[in-house]
Coordinates of C-alpha atoms and ligand atoms in Angstrom, one line a residue:
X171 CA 117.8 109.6 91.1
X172 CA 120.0 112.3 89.7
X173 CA 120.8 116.0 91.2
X174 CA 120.0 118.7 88.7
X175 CA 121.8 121.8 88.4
X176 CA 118.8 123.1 89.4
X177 CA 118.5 124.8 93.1
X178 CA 115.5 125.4 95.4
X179 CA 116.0 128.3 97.5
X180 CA 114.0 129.2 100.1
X181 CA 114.3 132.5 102.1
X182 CA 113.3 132.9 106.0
X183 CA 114.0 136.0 107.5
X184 CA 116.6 137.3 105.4
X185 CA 118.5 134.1 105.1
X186 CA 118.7 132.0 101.8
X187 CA 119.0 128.4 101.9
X188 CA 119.5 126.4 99.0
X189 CA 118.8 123.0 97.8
X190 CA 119.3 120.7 95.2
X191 CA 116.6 119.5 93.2
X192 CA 116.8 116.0 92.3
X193 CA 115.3 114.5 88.8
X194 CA 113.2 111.1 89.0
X195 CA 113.0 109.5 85.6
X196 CA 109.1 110.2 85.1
X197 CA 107.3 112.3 86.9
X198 CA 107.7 116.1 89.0
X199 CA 111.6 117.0 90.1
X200 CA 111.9 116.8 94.0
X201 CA 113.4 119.3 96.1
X202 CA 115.9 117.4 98.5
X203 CA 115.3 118.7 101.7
X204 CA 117.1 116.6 103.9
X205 CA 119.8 119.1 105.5
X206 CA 117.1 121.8 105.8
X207 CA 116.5 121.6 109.4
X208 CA 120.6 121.2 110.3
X209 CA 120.9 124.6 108.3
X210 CA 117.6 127.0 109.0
X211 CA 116.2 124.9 112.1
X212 CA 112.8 124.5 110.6
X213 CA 110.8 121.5 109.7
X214 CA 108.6 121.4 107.0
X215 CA 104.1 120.7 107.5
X216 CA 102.5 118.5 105.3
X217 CA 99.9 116.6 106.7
X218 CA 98.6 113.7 104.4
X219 CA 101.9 113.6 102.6
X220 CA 100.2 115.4 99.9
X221 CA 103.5 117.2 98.6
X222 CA 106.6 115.1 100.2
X223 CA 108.2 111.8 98.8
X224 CA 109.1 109.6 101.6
X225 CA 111.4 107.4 99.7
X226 CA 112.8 106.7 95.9
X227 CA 111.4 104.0 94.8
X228 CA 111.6 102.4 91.5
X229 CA 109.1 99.7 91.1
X230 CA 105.9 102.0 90.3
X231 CA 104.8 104.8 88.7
X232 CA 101.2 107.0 88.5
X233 CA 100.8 109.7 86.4
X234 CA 97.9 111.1 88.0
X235 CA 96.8 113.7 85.6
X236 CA 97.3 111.1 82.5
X237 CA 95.7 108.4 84.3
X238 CA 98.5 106.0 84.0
X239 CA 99.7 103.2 85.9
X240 CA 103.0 101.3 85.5
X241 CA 104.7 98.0 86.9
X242 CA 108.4 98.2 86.5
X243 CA 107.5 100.5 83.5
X244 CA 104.6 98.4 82.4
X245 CA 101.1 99.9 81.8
X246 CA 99.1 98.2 83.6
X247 CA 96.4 97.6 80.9
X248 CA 99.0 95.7 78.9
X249 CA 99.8 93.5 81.7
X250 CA 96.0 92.6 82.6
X251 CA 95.4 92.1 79.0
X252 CA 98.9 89.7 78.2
X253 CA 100.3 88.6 81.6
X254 CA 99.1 86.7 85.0
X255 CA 99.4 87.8 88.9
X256 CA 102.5 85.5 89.2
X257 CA 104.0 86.4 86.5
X258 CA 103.3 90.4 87.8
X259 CA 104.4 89.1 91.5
X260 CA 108.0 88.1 89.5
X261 CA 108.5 91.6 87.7
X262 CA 107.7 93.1 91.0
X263 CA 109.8 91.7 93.4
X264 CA 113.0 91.1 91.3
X265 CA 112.0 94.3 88.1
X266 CA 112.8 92.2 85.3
X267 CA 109.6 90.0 83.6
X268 CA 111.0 86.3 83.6
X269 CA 112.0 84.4 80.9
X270 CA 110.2 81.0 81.0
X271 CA 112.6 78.5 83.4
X272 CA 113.2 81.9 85.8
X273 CA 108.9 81.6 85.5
X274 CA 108.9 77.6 86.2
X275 CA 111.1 78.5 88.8
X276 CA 109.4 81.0 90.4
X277 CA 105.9 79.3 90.3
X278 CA 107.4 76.2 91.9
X279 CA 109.1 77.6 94.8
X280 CA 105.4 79.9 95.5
X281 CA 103.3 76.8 95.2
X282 CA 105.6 74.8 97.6
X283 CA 104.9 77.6 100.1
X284 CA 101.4 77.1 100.0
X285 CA 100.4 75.7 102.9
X286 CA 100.4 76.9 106.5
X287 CA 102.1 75.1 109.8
X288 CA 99.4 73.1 110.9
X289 CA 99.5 74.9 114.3
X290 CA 98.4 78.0 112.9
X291 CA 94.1 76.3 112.6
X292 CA 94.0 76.9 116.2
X293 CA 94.9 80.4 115.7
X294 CA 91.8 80.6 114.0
X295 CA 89.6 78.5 115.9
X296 CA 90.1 81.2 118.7
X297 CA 88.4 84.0 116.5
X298 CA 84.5 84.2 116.7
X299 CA 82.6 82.8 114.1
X300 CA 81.2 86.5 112.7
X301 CA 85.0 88.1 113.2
X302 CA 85.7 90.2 110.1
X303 CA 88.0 88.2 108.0
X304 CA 90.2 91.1 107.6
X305 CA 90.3 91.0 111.4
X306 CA 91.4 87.5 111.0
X307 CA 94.0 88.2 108.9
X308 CA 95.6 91.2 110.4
X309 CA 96.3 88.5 113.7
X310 CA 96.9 85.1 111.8
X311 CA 99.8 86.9 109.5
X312 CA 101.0 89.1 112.7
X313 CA 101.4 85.4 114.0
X314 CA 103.0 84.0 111.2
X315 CA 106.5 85.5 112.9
X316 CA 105.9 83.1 115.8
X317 CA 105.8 80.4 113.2
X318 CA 108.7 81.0 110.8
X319 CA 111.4 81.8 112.7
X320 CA 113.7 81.0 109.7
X321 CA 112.6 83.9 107.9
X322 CA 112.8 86.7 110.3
X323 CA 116.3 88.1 110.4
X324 CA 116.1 90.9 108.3
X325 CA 119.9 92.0 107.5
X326 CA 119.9 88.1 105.6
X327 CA 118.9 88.4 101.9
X328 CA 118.0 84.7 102.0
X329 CA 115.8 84.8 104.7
X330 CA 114.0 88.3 103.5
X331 CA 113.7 86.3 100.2
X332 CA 112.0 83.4 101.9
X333 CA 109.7 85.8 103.9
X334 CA 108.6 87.3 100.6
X335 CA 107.7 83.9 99.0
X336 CA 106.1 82.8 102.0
X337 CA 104.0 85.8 102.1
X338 CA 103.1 85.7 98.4
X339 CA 102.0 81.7 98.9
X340 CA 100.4 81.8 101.9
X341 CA 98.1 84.9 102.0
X342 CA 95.6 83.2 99.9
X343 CA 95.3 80.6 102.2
X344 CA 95.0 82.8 104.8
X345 CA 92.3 84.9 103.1
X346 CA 90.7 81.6 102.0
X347 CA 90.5 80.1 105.9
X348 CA 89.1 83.2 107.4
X349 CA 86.6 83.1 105.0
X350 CA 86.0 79.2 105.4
X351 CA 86.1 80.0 109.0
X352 CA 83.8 82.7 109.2
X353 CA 80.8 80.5 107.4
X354 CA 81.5 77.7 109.4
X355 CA 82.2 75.5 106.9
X356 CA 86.0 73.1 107.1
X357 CA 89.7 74.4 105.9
X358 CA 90.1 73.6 102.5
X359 CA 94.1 72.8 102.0
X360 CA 96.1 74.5 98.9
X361 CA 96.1 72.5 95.6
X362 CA 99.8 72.6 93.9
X363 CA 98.0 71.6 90.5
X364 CA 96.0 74.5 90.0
X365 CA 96.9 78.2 89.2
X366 CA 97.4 80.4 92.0
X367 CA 94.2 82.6 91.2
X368 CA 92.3 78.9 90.2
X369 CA 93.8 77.8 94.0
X370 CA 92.6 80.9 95.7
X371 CA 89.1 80.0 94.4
X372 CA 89.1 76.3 95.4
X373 CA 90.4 76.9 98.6
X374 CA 87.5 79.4 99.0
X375 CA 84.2 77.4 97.6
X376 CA 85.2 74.0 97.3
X377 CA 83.7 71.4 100.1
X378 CA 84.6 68.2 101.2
X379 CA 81.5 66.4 100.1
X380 CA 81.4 67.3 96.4
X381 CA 83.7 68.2 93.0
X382 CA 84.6 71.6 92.5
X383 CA 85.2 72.4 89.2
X384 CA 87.5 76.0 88.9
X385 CA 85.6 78.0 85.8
X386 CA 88.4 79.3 83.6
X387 CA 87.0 82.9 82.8
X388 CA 86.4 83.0 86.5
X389 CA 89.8 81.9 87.4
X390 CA 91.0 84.4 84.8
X391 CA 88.8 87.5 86.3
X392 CA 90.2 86.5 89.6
X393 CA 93.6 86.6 88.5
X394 CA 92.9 90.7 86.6
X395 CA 91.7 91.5 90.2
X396 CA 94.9 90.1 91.5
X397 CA 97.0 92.3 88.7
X398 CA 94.9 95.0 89.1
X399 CA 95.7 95.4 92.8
X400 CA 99.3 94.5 92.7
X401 CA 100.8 97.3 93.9
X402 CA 100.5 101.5 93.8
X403 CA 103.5 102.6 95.3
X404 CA 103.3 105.0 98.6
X405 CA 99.7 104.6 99.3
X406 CA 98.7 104.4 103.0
X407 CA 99.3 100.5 103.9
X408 CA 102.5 100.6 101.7
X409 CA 103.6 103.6 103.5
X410 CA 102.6 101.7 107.1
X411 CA 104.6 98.7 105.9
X412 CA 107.5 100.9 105.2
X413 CA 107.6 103.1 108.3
X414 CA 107.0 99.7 110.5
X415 CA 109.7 97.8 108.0
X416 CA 112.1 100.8 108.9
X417 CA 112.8 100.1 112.8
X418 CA 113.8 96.1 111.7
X419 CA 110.5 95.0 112.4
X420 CA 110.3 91.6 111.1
X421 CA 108.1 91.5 107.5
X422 CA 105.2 89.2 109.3
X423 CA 104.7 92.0 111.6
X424 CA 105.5 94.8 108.7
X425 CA 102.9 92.9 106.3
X426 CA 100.0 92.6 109.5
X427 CA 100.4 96.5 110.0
X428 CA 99.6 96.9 106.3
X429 CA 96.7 94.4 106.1
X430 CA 95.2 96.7 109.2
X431 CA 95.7 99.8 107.4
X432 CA 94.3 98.5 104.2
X433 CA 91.0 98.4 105.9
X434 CA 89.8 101.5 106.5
X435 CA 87.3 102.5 104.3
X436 CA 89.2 105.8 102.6
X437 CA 91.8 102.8 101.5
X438 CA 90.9 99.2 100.7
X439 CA 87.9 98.7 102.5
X440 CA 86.3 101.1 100.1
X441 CA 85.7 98.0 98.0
X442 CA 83.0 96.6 100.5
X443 CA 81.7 100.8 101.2
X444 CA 81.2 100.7 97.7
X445 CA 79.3 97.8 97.3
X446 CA 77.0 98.4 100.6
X447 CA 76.6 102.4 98.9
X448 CA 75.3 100.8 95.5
X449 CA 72.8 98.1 97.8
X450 CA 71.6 101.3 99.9
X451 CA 70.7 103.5 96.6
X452 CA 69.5 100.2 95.3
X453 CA 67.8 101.7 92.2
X454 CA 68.9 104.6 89.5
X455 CA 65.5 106.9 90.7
X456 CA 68.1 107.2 94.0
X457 CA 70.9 108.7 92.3
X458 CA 69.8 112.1 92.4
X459 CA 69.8 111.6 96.5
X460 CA 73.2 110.2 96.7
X461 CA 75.1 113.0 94.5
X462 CA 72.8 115.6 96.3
X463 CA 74.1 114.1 99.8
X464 CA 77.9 113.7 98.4
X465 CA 78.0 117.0 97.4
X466 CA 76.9 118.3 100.8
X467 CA 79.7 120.0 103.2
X468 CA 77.7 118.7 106.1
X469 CA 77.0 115.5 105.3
X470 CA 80.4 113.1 105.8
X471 CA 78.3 110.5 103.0
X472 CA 80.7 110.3 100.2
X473 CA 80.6 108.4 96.8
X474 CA 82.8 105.4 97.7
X475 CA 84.9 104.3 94.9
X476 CA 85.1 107.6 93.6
X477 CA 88.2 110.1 93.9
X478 CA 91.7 109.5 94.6
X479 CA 94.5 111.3 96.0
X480 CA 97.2 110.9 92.7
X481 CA 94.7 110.4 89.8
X482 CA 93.4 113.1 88.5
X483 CA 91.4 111.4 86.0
X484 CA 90.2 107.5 85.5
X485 CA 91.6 105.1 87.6
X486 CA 93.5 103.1 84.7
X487 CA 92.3 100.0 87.0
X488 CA 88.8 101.2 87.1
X489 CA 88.6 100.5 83.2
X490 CA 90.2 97.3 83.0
X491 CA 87.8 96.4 85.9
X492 CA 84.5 97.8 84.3
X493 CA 85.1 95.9 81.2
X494 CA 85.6 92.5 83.6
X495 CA 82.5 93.0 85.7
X496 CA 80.9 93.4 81.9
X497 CA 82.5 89.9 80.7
X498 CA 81.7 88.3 84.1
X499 CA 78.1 88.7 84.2
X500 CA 77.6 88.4 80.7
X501 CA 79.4 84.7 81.6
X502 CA 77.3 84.2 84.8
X503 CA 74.3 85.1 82.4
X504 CA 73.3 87.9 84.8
X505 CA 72.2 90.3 81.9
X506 CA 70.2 92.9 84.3
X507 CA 71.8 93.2 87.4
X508 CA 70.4 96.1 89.8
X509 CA 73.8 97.0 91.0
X510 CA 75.8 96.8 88.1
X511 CA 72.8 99.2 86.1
X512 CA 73.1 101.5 89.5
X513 CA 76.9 101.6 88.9
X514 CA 77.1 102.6 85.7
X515 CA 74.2 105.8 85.9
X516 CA 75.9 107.1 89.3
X517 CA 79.2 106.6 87.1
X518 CA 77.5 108.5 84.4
X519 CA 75.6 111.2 86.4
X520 CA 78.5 112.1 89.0
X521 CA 81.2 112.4 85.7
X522 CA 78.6 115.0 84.3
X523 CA 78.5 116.7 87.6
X524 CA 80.1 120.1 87.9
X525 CA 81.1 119.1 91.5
X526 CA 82.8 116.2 90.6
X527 CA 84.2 117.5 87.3
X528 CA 86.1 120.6 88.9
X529 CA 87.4 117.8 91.7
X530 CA 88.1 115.5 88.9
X531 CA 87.0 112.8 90.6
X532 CA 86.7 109.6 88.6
X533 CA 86.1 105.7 89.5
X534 CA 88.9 104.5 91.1
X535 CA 89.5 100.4 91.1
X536 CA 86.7 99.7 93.9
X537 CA 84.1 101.0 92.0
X538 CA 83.8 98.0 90.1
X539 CA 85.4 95.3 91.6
X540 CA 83.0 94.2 94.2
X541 CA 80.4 93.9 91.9
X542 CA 82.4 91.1 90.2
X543 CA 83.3 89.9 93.2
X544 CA 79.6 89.5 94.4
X545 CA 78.6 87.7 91.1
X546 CA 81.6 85.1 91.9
X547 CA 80.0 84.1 95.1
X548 CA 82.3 86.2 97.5
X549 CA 80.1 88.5 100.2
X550 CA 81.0 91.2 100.7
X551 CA 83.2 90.8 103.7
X552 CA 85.4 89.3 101.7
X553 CA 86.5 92.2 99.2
X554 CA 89.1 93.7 101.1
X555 CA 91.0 90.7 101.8
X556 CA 90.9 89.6 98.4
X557 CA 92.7 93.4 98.0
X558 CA 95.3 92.6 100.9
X559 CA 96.4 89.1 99.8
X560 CA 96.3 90.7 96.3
X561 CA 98.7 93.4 97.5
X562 CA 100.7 91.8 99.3
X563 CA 103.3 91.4 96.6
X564 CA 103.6 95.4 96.2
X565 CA 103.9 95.8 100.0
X566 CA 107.0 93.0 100.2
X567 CA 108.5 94.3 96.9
X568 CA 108.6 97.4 98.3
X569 CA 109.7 96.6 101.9
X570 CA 112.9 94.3 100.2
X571 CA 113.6 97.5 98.4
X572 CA 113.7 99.9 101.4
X573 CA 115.8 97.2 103.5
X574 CA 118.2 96.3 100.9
X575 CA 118.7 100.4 100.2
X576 CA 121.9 101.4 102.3
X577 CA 120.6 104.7 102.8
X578 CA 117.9 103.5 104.7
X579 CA 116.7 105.1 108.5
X580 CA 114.0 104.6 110.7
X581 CA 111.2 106.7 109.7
X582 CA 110.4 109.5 111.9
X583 CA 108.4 112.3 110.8
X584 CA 108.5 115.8 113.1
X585 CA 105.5 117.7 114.3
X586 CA 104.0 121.3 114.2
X587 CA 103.2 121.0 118.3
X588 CA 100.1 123.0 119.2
X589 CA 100.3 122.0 122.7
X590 CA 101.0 123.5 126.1
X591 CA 104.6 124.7 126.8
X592 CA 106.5 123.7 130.2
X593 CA 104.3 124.1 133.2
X594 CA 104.6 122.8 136.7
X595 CA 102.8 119.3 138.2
X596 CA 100.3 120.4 141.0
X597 CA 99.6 118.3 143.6
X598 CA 95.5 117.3 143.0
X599 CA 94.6 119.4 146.3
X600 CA 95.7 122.3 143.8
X601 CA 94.3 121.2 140.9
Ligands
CMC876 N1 82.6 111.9 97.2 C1 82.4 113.2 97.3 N2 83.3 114.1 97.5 C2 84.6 113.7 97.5 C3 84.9 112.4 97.3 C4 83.9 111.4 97.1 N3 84.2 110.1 97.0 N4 86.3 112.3 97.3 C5 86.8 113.5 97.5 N5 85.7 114.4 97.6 C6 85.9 115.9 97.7 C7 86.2 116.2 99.2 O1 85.1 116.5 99.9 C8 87.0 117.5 99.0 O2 86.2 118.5 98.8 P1 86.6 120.0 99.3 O3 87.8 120.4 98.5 O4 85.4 120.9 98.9 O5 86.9 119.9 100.7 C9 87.8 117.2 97.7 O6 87.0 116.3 96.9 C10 89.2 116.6 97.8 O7 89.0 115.4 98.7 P2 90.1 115.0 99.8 O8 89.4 114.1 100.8 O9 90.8 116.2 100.3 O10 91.1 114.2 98.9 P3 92.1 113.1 99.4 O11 93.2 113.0 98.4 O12 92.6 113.4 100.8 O13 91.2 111.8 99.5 C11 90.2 109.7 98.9 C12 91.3 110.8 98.5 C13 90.3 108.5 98.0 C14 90.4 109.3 100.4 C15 88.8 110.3 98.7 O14 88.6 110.7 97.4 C16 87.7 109.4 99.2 O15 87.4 109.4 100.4 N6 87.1 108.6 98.3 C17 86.1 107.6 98.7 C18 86.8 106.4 99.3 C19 87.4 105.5 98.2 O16 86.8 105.2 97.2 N7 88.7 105.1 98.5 C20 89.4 104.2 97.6 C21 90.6 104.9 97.0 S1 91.3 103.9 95.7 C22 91.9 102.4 96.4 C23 92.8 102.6 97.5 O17 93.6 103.5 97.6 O18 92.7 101.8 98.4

């Protein structure tokens, strides 16, 4: 991050106060206004973060208006297209992509983090049956800093590195037990021999009593998803795990706050909105009725899986994923499925729209995915926690960065207060 000549100068009353104007390497210069409330005693109001950066960062980038996504500088298409989640989880977490020992490496120490402590079943065994595996997950990873005590002091870069890997190997499992949970059926225990995307799979659909064979195209569709979602840098969990990460919480607790976040339905639990919206229209002669209701002030219904707050046009993700949800059915010989023909005439109606057209909303990445999700076998339940254990490498890339940044504070943001001033308690005879 470099200071410009440049200065911002903003006039209150009379007074000018400058400030510098920092340069990012892509993307909109960034008034620094750190020492404005020391100088002019007023804060600045942005609700929604929609024009303040929180922190530098330099593992991703969005260009909103270009619709373009980049890992460590590498578009994302490129890397769905040539790379593989582990290989993205490496280039995330250390910004370099690995050379092939540093990737034998890598893999090796992941897979032998696979499994969970044995203790943590009855964690789940407490949960109802028809808990919301997301619910599961938010409390089984919270409790994974009673468990892994060896990986919880946070000014050691050996142990932060240990909570990362950890993280990265055991989130699948924990995905794939609330799921195995939630129908009732038994754990199914990681498999070291199989690729993390192929394990994820096993662990969710294999059973005790017969072979399960992981499908390759599947396991590669699996693994896109898990690219695809790998990180989007200060979105609303990432920004949760940051601003928890930034008082010393431990990274168990950090990663849990993120996972909660992650499932409202404005964030990652759009996936699953998106996929009940598309089952409600249920055929294209309901279109009309949807876009009619979405582009209704009073009505809160909304296209799910449309809009986004940084891209201004496609989704980059949204393509990549279309074209999979194309190759997976084709390969599941579903050649006429209801949802994904629904899809793709909403897609095309709301995209001729001039409502949506002068929003410039597009499909973002959850249009699509859960309808390859579905064909896979996952319900629907399942969609957002295939997002969080997905994510969960951008949130502890970015949490190791913040940490390791010696200009790190706690986060604290001010407030416009709107409420009463100082009055006087009265006793309740007086009230
Ligand atoms: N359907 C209909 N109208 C919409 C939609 C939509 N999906 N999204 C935004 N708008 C309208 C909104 O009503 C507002 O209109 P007006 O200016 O007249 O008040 C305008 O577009 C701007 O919307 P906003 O809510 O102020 O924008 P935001 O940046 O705060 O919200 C969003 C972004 C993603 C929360 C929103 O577009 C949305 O709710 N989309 C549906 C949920 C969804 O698909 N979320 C997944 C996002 S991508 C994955 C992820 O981040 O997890």
């Amino acid at each position: 991050m470099a200071e410009t000549k440049k200065t911002a100068t903003l006039s209150i009353d009379g007074k000018s106060y400058d400030m510098p104007v920092l340069t990012p390497t892509a993307g909109p210069e960034v008034i620094d206004i750190r020492k404005l409330y020391a100088q002019a005693d007023v804060f600045t109001y942005d609700p929604g973060f929609t024009s303040t950066a929180a922190c530098d960062s330099s593992i991703t980038y969005i260009d909103g208006d270009l619709g373009e996504l980049l890992y460590r500088g590498y578009p994302i298409e490129q890397l769905a297209d040539k790379s593989h989640h582990l290989e993205v989880c490496y280039l995330l977490l250390y910004g370099e992509l690995p050379d092939a020992a540093q990737m034998r490496d890598f893999e090796n120490r992941v897979t032998r983090h696979t499994m969970v402590h044995e203790q943590m079943h009855n964690f789940f065994r407490g949960f109802r049956r028809d808990s919301h595996p997301m619910a599961t997950m938010v409390g089984v990873v919270g409790a994974m800093s009673a468990f892994y005590h060896d990986s919880l002091d946070i000014n050691d870069p050996w142990q932060r590195e240990v909570a990362a890997i950890r993280m990265i190997a055991k989130l699948p499992t924990i995905a794939a037990m609330a799921y195995k949970y939630s129908i009732g059926q038994p754990f199914v225990y990681p498999k070291n021999s199989l690729s993390y995307a192929g394990n994820f799979l096993h662990m969710c659909f294999a059973v005790p009593c017969e072979d399960y064979v992981v499908r390759p195209e599947l396991e590669r569709a699996m693994d896109r998803i898990m690219m695809l979602h790998a990180d989007h840098e200060q979105n609303a969990s990432t920004s949760t795990v940051r601003l928890a990460g930034s008082s010393g919480a431990n990274p168990f607790a950090c990663i849990a706050a993120g996972i909660a976040c992650l499932w409202g339905p404005a964030h990652g639990g759009a996936n699953q909105a998106c996929l009940e919206m598309l089952r409600e229209i249920g055929s294209v002669e309901n279109i009309p009725e949807a876009i009619r209701r979405a582009k209704d002030k009073n009505d809160p219904y909304r296209l799910m899986g449309f809009g986004h707050r940084v891209y201004k046009n496609f989704d980059p993700r949204a393509k990549v994923m279309k074209e999979s949800a194309d190759e997976v059915l084709d390969l599941l010989g579903v050649h006429d499925n209801p949802l994904l023909q629904v899809a793709k005439e909403l897609e095309r109606i709301a995209l001729e729209d001039p409502y949506f057209i002068e929003k410039k909303l597009y499909p973002n990445v959850d249009f699509y995915s859960g309808i390859i999700l579905e064909a896979m076998g996952f319900p629907t339940s399942m969609f957002t926690p295939i997002f969080a254990l997905s994510r969960t490498v951008g949130w502890i890339s970015q949490w190791k960065e913040m940490i390791g940044d010696p200009q790190q504070k706690i986060g604290r943001p001010r407030q416009l207060y709107v409420g009463p001033t100082r009055r006087d308690y009265l006793d309740v005879e007086a009230r």
